[in-house]
Coordinates of N, CA and C in Angstrom, one line a residue:
M138 N 9.9 9.0 13.3 CA 10.0 7.5 13.6 C 10.9 6.9 12.5
R139 N 11.8 6.0 13.0 CA 12.7 5.3 12.0 C 11.9 4.4 11.1
P140 N 12.4 4.2 9.9 CA 11.8 3.2 9.0 C 11.7 1.8 9.6
V141 N 10.6 1.1 9.2 CA 10.4 -0.3 9.7 C 10.7 -1.2 8.5
S142 N 11.7 -2.1 8.6 CA 12.1 -3.0 7.5 C 11.7 -4.4 7.8
V143 N 11.1 -5.0 6.8 CA 10.6 -6.4 7.0 C 11.1 -7.3 5.9
P144 N 11.9 -8.3 6.2 CA 12.3 -9.2 5.1 C 11.1 -10.1 4.7
L145 N 11.0 -10.4 3.4 CA 10.0 -11.2 2.9 C 10.6 -12.3 2.0
S146 N 10.9 -13.4 2.7 CA 11.6 -14.5 1.9 C 10.7 -15.5 1.2
T147 N 9.4 -15.4 1.6 CA 8.4 -16.3 1.0 C 7.1 -15.6 0.8
L148 N 6.2 -16.1 -0.1 CA 4.9 -15.6 -0.3 C 4.1 -15.5 1.0
A149 N 4.3 -16.5 1.9 CA 3.6 -16.5 3.2 C 4.0 -15.4 4.0
H150 N 5.3 -15.0 4.0 CA 5.7 -13.8 4.7 C 5.1 -12.5 4.2
T151 N 4.9 -12.4 2.9 CA 4.2 -11.2 2.4 C 2.7 -11.2 2.8
E152 N 2.1 -12.4 2.8 CA 0.7 -12.5 3.2 C 0.6 -12.1 4.7
E153 N 1.5 -12.6 5.5 CA 1.5 -12.3 7.0 C 1.7 -10.8 7.2
L154 N 2.6 -10.2 6.4 CA 2.8 -8.7 6.5 C 1.5 -8.0 6.1
G155 N 0.8 -8.5 5.1 CA -0.5 -7.9 4.8 C -1.5 -7.9 5.9
K156 N -1.6 -9.1 6.6 CA -2.4 -9.2 7.7 C -2.1 -8.3 8.9
A157 N -0.7 -8.2 9.1 CA -0.3 -7.2 10.1 C -0.6 -5.8 9.8
L158 N -0.5 -5.5 8.5 CA -0.9 -4.1 8.1 C -2.4 -3.9 8.3
A159 N -3.2 -4.9 8.0 CA -4.6 -4.8 8.2 C -5.0 -4.5 9.7
R160 N -4.3 -5.2 10.6 CA -4.5 -5.0 12.0 C -4.1 -3.5 12.3
A161 N -3.0 -3.1 11.8 CA -2.6 -1.7 12.1 C -3.5 -0.6 11.5
V162 N -3.9 -0.8 10.3 CA -4.8 0.2 9.7 C -6.2 0.2 10.3
T163 N -6.6 -1.0 10.8 CA -7.9 -1.0 11.5 C -7.9 -0.2 12.7
A164 N -6.8 -0.3 13.5 CA -6.6 0.5 14.7 C -6.3 1.9 14.5
K165 N -5.5 2.2 13.5 CA -5.0 3.6 13.2 C -4.9 3.8 11.7
N166 N -6.0 4.1 11.1 CA -6.1 4.3 9.7 C -5.1 5.5 9.3
P167 N -4.0 5.2 8.6 CA -3.1 6.2 8.2 C -3.6 7.0 7.0
G168 N -4.7 6.6 6.4 CA -5.3 7.3 5.3 C -4.7 6.9 3.9
V169 N -3.4 6.8 3.8 CA -2.8 6.6 2.5 C -1.6 5.6 2.7
L170 N -1.5 4.6 1.8 CA -0.4 3.7 1.7 C 0.1 3.8 0.3
L171 N 1.4 4.3 0.2 CA 2.0 4.5 -1.1 C 2.9 3.3 -1.3
L172 N 2.8 2.5 -2.4 CA 3.6 1.3 -2.6 C 4.5 1.5 -3.8
Y173 N 5.8 1.6 -3.5 CA 6.8 1.7 -4.5 C 7.5 0.3 -4.8
G174 N 7.9 0.1 -6.0 CA 8.6 -1.1 -6.3 C 8.5 -1.4 -7.8
E175 N 9.5 -2.1 -8.3 CA 9.5 -2.5 -9.7 C 8.4 -3.5 -10.0
L176 N 8.1 -3.8 -11.2 CA 7.2 -4.9 -11.6 C 7.6 -6.2 -10.9
G177 N 6.6 -6.8 -10.3 CA 6.9 -8.1 -9.7 C 7.4 -8.0 -8.3
A178 N 7.5 -6.8 -7.7 CA 8.1 -6.7 -6.4 C 7.1 -7.2 -5.3
G179 N 5.8 -7.3 -5.6 CA 4.8 -7.7 -4.6 C 3.8 -6.7 -4.1
K180 N 3.7 -5.6 -4.9 CA 2.8 -4.5 -4.4 C 1.3 -5.0 -4.4
T181 N 0.9 -5.7 -5.5 CA -0.5 -6.2 -5.5 C -0.7 -7.4 -4.5
T182 N 0.3 -8.2 -4.4 CA 0.2 -9.3 -3.5 C 0.0 -8.8 -2.0
L183 N 0.8 -7.8 -1.7 CA 0.7 -7.2 -0.3 C -0.7 -6.6 -0.2
T184 N -1.1 -5.9 -1.2 CA -2.5 -5.2 -1.1 C -3.6 -6.3 -1.0
R185 N -3.5 -7.3 -1.7 CA -4.5 -8.4 -1.7 C -4.6 -9.0 -0.3
A186 N -3.4 -9.3 0.3 CA -3.4 -9.8 1.7 C -4.0 -8.9 2.7
L187 N -3.7 -7.6 2.6 CA -4.2 -6.5 3.5 C -5.7 -6.5 3.3
V188 N -6.2 -6.3 2.1 CA -7.6 -6.2 1.9 C -8.4 -7.4 2.4
E189 N -7.9 -8.6 2.1 CA -8.6 -9.8 2.5 C -8.6 -10.0 4.0
A190 N -7.7 -9.4 4.7 CA -7.6 -9.5 6.2 C -8.5 -8.4 6.9
L191 N -8.9 -7.4 6.2 CA -9.7 -6.4 6.8 C -11.2 -6.9 7.0
P192 N -11.9 -6.3 8.0 CA -13.3 -6.7 8.1 C -14.1 -6.5 6.8
G193 N -14.8 -7.5 6.4 CA -15.5 -7.4 5.1 C -14.7 -7.8 3.9
G194 N -13.5 -8.1 4.0 CA -12.6 -8.4 2.9 C -12.5 -9.8 2.5
M195 N -13.2 -10.8 3.1 CA -13.0 -12.2 2.8 C -13.2 -12.5 1.4
G196 N -14.2 -11.9 0.7 CA -14.5 -12.3 -0.7 C -14.2 -11.1 -1.6
A197 N -13.2 -10.3 -1.2 CA -13.0 -9.1 -2.0 C -12.3 -9.3 -3.4
E198 N -11.6 -10.4 -3.5 CA -10.9 -10.7 -4.8 C -10.1 -9.5 -5.3
A199 N -9.2 -9.0 -4.4 CA -8.4 -7.9 -4.7 C -7.4 -8.3 -5.9
A200 N -7.4 -7.4 -6.9 CA -6.6 -7.6 -8.0 C -6.0 -6.2 -8.5
S201 N -5.0 -6.3 -9.3 CA -4.3 -5.1 -9.8 C -5.3 -4.3 -10.6
P202 N -5.5 -3.0 -10.3 CA -6.3 -2.2 -11.2 C -5.6 -1.5 -12.3
S203 N -4.6 -2.2 -12.9 CA -3.8 -1.6 -13.9 C -4.6 -1.0 -15.1
F204 N -5.6 -1.6 -15.5 CA -6.4 -1.2 -16.6 C -7.6 -0.3 -16.2
T205 N -8.1 -0.5 -15.0 CA -9.3 0.3 -14.5 C -8.8 1.5 -13.7
I206 N -7.6 1.6 -13.3 CA -6.9 2.6 -12.5 C -7.3 2.4 -11.0
C207 N -8.6 2.1 -10.7 CA -9.0 2.1 -9.3 C -10.0 0.9 -9.1
N208 N -9.8 0.2 -8.0 CA -10.7 -0.8 -7.5 C -11.1 -0.3 -6.1
I209 N -12.4 -0.5 -5.8 CA -12.9 -0.1 -4.5 C -13.4 -1.4 -3.8
Y210 N -12.9 -1.5 -2.5 CA -13.3 -2.7 -1.7 C -14.1 -2.2 -0.5
C211 N -15.3 -2.9 -0.3 CA -16.2 -2.5 0.8 C -15.8 -3.2 2.1
T212 N -14.7 -2.7 2.6 CA -14.1 -3.2 3.8 C -14.2 -2.2 4.9
A213 N -13.7 -2.5 6.1 CA -13.7 -1.4 7.1 C -12.2 -1.3 7.6
P214 N -11.6 -0.2 7.2 CA -12.1 0.9 6.4 C -12.2 0.5 5.0
E215 N -13.0 1.3 4.3 CA -13.2 1.1 2.8 C -11.8 1.4 2.2
V216 N -11.4 0.6 1.2 CA -10.2 0.7 0.5 C -10.4 1.1 -1.0
H217 N -9.6 2.1 -1.3 CA -9.6 2.6 -2.8 C -8.2 2.2 -3.2
H218 N -8.1 1.3 -4.1 CA -6.8 0.8 -4.6 C -6.5 1.3 -6.0
F219 N -5.5 2.2 -6.1 CA -5.2 2.8 -7.4 C -3.8 2.3 -7.9
D220 N -3.8 2.1 -9.2 CA -2.5 1.7 -9.9 C -2.3 2.7 -10.9
L221 N -1.2 3.5 -10.8 CA -0.9 4.6 -11.7 C 0.1 4.2 -12.8
Y222 N 0.4 3.0 -12.9 CA 1.5 2.5 -13.8 C 1.2 3.0 -15.2
R223 N 0.0 3.0 -15.7 CA -0.3 3.4 -17.1 C -0.5 4.9 -17.3
L224 N -0.4 5.7 -16.2 CA -0.6 7.1 -16.3 C 0.8 7.8 -16.5
S225 N 0.8 8.9 -17.2 CA 2.0 9.7 -17.3 C 2.3 10.3 -16.0
P226 N 3.6 10.4 -15.7 CA 4.0 11.1 -14.5 C 3.5 12.5 -14.4
G227 N 3.0 12.9 -13.2 CA 2.4 14.2 -13.0 C 0.9 14.4 -13.4
T228 N 0.3 13.3 -13.9 CA -1.1 13.3 -14.3 C -2.0 13.6 -13.1
R229 N -3.0 14.4 -13.3 CA -3.9 14.7 -12.2 C -5.1 13.7 -12.4
D230 N -5.6 13.1 -11.3 CA -6.8 12.2 -11.3 C -7.7 12.7 -10.3
E231 N -8.9 13.2 -10.7 CA -9.9 13.7 -9.7 C -10.3 12.7 -8.7
A232 N -10.6 11.5 -9.1 CA -11.1 10.4 -8.2 C -10.0 10.1 -7.2
L233 N -8.7 10.1 -7.6 CA -7.6 9.8 -6.7 C -7.5 11.0 -5.7
E234 N -7.6 12.2 -6.2 CA -7.4 13.3 -5.3 C -8.6 13.4 -4.2
E235 N -9.8 13.0 -4.7 CA -10.9 13.0 -3.7 C -10.7 11.9 -2.7
S236 N -10.2 10.7 -3.1 CA -9.9 9.6 -2.2 C -8.8 10.0 -1.2
L237 N -7.7 10.7 -1.7 CA -6.7 11.1 -0.8 C -7.1 12.1 0.3
D238 N -8.2 12.8 0.0 CA -8.7 13.8 0.9 C -9.8 13.2 1.8
N239 N -10.2 12.0 1.7 CA -11.2 11.4 2.4 C -10.7 10.6 3.6
P240 N -10.8 11.1 4.9 CA -10.2 10.4 6.0 C -10.9 9.1 6.4
Q241 N -12.1 8.8 5.8 CA -12.8 7.6 6.1 C -12.3 6.4 5.3
V242 N -11.4 6.7 4.3 CA -11.0 5.7 3.3 C -9.5 5.4 3.5
L243 N -9.1 4.2 3.3 CA -7.6 3.9 3.1 C -7.4 3.9 1.6
T244 N -6.5 4.8 1.2 CA -6.2 4.9 -0.2 C -4.8 4.2 -0.4
I245 N -4.8 3.2 -1.2 CA -3.6 2.5 -1.6 C -3.2 2.9 -3.0
V246 N -2.0 3.3 -3.2 CA -1.5 3.8 -4.5 C -0.2 3.0 -4.9
E247 N -0.4 2.2 -6.0 CA 0.8 1.6 -6.6 C 1.3 2.6 -7.6
W248 N 2.7 2.7 -7.7 CA 3.4 3.6 -8.6 C 3.1 5.1 -8.2
P249 N 3.2 5.4 -7.0 CA 2.9 6.8 -6.6 C 3.9 7.8 -7.2
E250 N 5.0 7.4 -7.7 CA 5.9 8.3 -8.4 C 5.3 9.0 -9.6
H251 N 4.1 8.5 -10.0 CA 3.4 9.1 -11.1 C 2.4 10.2 -10.6
L252 N 2.2 10.3 -9.3 CA 1.4 11.4 -8.8 C 1.9 12.8 -9.1
A253 N 1.0 13.7 -9.3 CA 1.3 15.1 -9.5 C 1.9 15.5 -8.1
E254 N 2.9 16.3 -8.1 CA 3.6 16.7 -6.9 C 2.7 17.4 -5.9
E255 N 1.8 18.2 -6.4 CA 0.8 18.9 -5.5 C -0.2 17.9 -4.9
A256 N -0.4 16.7 -5.4 CA -1.3 15.8 -4.9 C -0.8 14.9 -3.9
F257 N 0.6 14.9 -3.6 CA 1.2 14.0 -2.7 C 0.6 14.3 -1.3
P258 N 0.3 13.2 -0.6 CA -0.3 13.3 0.7 C 0.8 13.7 1.8
G259 N 0.3 14.4 2.8 CA 1.2 14.8 3.9 C 1.2 13.8 5.0
D260 N 0.3 12.9 5.0 CA 0.1 11.9 6.0 C -0.1 10.6 5.4
G261 N 0.4 9.5 6.0 CA 0.2 8.2 5.5 C 1.5 7.4 5.7
I262 N 1.6 6.3 4.9 CA 2.8 5.4 5.0 C 3.3 5.2 3.5
A263 N 4.6 5.3 3.4 CA 5.2 4.9 2.1 C 5.9 3.5 2.4
C264 N 5.8 2.6 1.4 CA 6.4 1.3 1.5 C 7.2 1.1 0.2
R265 N 8.5 0.8 0.3 CA 9.3 0.4 -0.8 C 9.6 -1.1 -0.8
L266 N 9.1 -1.8 -1.8 CA 9.3 -3.2 -1.9 C 10.4 -3.4 -2.9
T267 N 11.4 -4.2 -2.5 CA 12.6 -4.4 -3.3 C 12.8 -5.9 -3.5
L268 N 13.4 -6.3 -4.6 CA 13.7 -7.7 -4.9 C 15.1 -7.9 -4.8
D269 N 15.5 -9.1 -4.3 CA 16.9 -9.6 -4.4 C 16.8 -10.9 -5.2
A270 N 17.0 -10.8 -6.5 CA 16.9 -11.9 -7.4 C 17.9 -13.0 -7.0
R271 N 19.0 -12.7 -6.6 CA 20.0 -13.7 -6.2 C 19.5 -14.6 -5.0
A272 N 18.9 -13.9 -4.0 CA 18.5 -14.6 -2.8 C 17.0 -15.0 -3.0
E273 N 16.4 -14.7 -4.1 CA 15.0 -15.0 -4.3 C 14.1 -14.5 -3.2
S274 N 14.4 -13.3 -2.7 CA 13.6 -12.7 -1.6 C 13.2 -11.3 -1.9
R275 N 12.4 -10.8 -1.0 CA 12.0 -9.4 -1.1 C 12.2 -8.7 0.3
N276 N 12.1 -7.4 0.2 CA 12.2 -6.6 1.5 C 11.1 -5.5 1.4
A277 N 10.5 -5.2 2.5 CA 9.5 -4.1 2.6 C 10.1 -3.1 3.6
E278 N 10.2 -1.9 3.2 CA 10.7 -0.8 4.1 C 9.6 0.2 4.2
F279 N 9.1 0.4 5.4 CA 8.0 1.4 5.6 C 8.5 2.7 6.2
T280 N 8.0 3.8 5.7 CA 8.4 5.1 6.2 C 7.1 5.8 6.5
A281 N 7.1 6.5 7.7 CA 5.9 7.3 8.1 C 5.9 8.6 7.4
L282 N 4.7 9.0 6.9 CA 4.5 10.4 6.4 C 3.6 11.0 7.3
G283 N 4.0 11.8 8.2 CA 3.2 12.5 9.2 C 2.8 11.7 10.4
A284 N 2.0 12.3 11.3 CA 1.7 11.7 12.6 C 0.8 10.4 12.4
G285 N -0.2 10.5 11.5 CA -1.0 9.3 11.2 C -0.2 8.1 10.8
G286 N 0.8 8.3 9.9 CA 1.6 7.2 9.5 C 2.5 6.7 10.6
S287 N 3.0 7.6 11.5 CA 3.8 7.2 12.6 C 3.0 6.3 13.6
D288 N 1.8 6.7 13.9 CA 1.0 5.9 14.8 C 0.7 4.5 14.2
C289 N 0.5 4.4 12.9 CA 0.2 3.1 12.3 C 1.5 2.3 12.3
L290 N 2.7 2.9 12.0 CA 3.9 2.1 12.0 C 4.3 1.7 13.4
V291 N 4.0 2.4 14.4 CA 4.3 1.9 15.8 C 3.6 0.6 16.0
L292 N 2.3 0.5 15.6 CA 1.6 -0.7 15.7 C 2.1 -1.8 14.8
L293 N 2.5 -1.5 13.6 CA 3.1 -2.5 12.7 C 4.4 -3.0 13.2
S294 N 5.2 -2.2 13.8 CA 6.5 -2.6 14.3 C 6.4 -3.5 15.6
R295 N 5.2 -3.6 16.2 CA 5.0 -4.4 17.3 C 4.3 -5.7 16.9
R296 N 4.2 -6.0 15.7 CA 3.6 -7.2 15.2 C 4.3 -8.5 15.8
P297 N 3.5 -9.5 16.0 CA 4.2 -10.8 16.5 C 5.0 -11.4 15.3
E298 N 6.1 -12.0 15.6 CA 7.0 -12.6 14.6 C 6.5 -14.0 14.4

């Protein structure tokens, strides 16, 4: 499947994308959402909107787990939100690897470039968030990793504008 690109010119657009992602992962849980992007690109904002839009997520208070490494949200599906920014590249994390292997959980990973190569999932979605400081806007580009990711992206690409 071709990548799905979504322009995000306002915070509201990022929140709407999070809601669209929630609808897609509720229908077709891809298992893993890898979020790439520099500091301030909107990784945690997108995650917060996604988590709050999931069943059970209204009071989730999703926040960056930069210091705790992982936050767990009792949503449907349950979300394990990892932030690997403070880990050295290639570090192994047992809790993360267990989460990546659990098909009942949506594992969201910020800074996945810090994952050990052998821990990289074969199925899921990768999202690269980029900033355009001149235009004061962002862009999200989604790529499918395996069949589960493709199924989810098909639903995401059909979202209402």
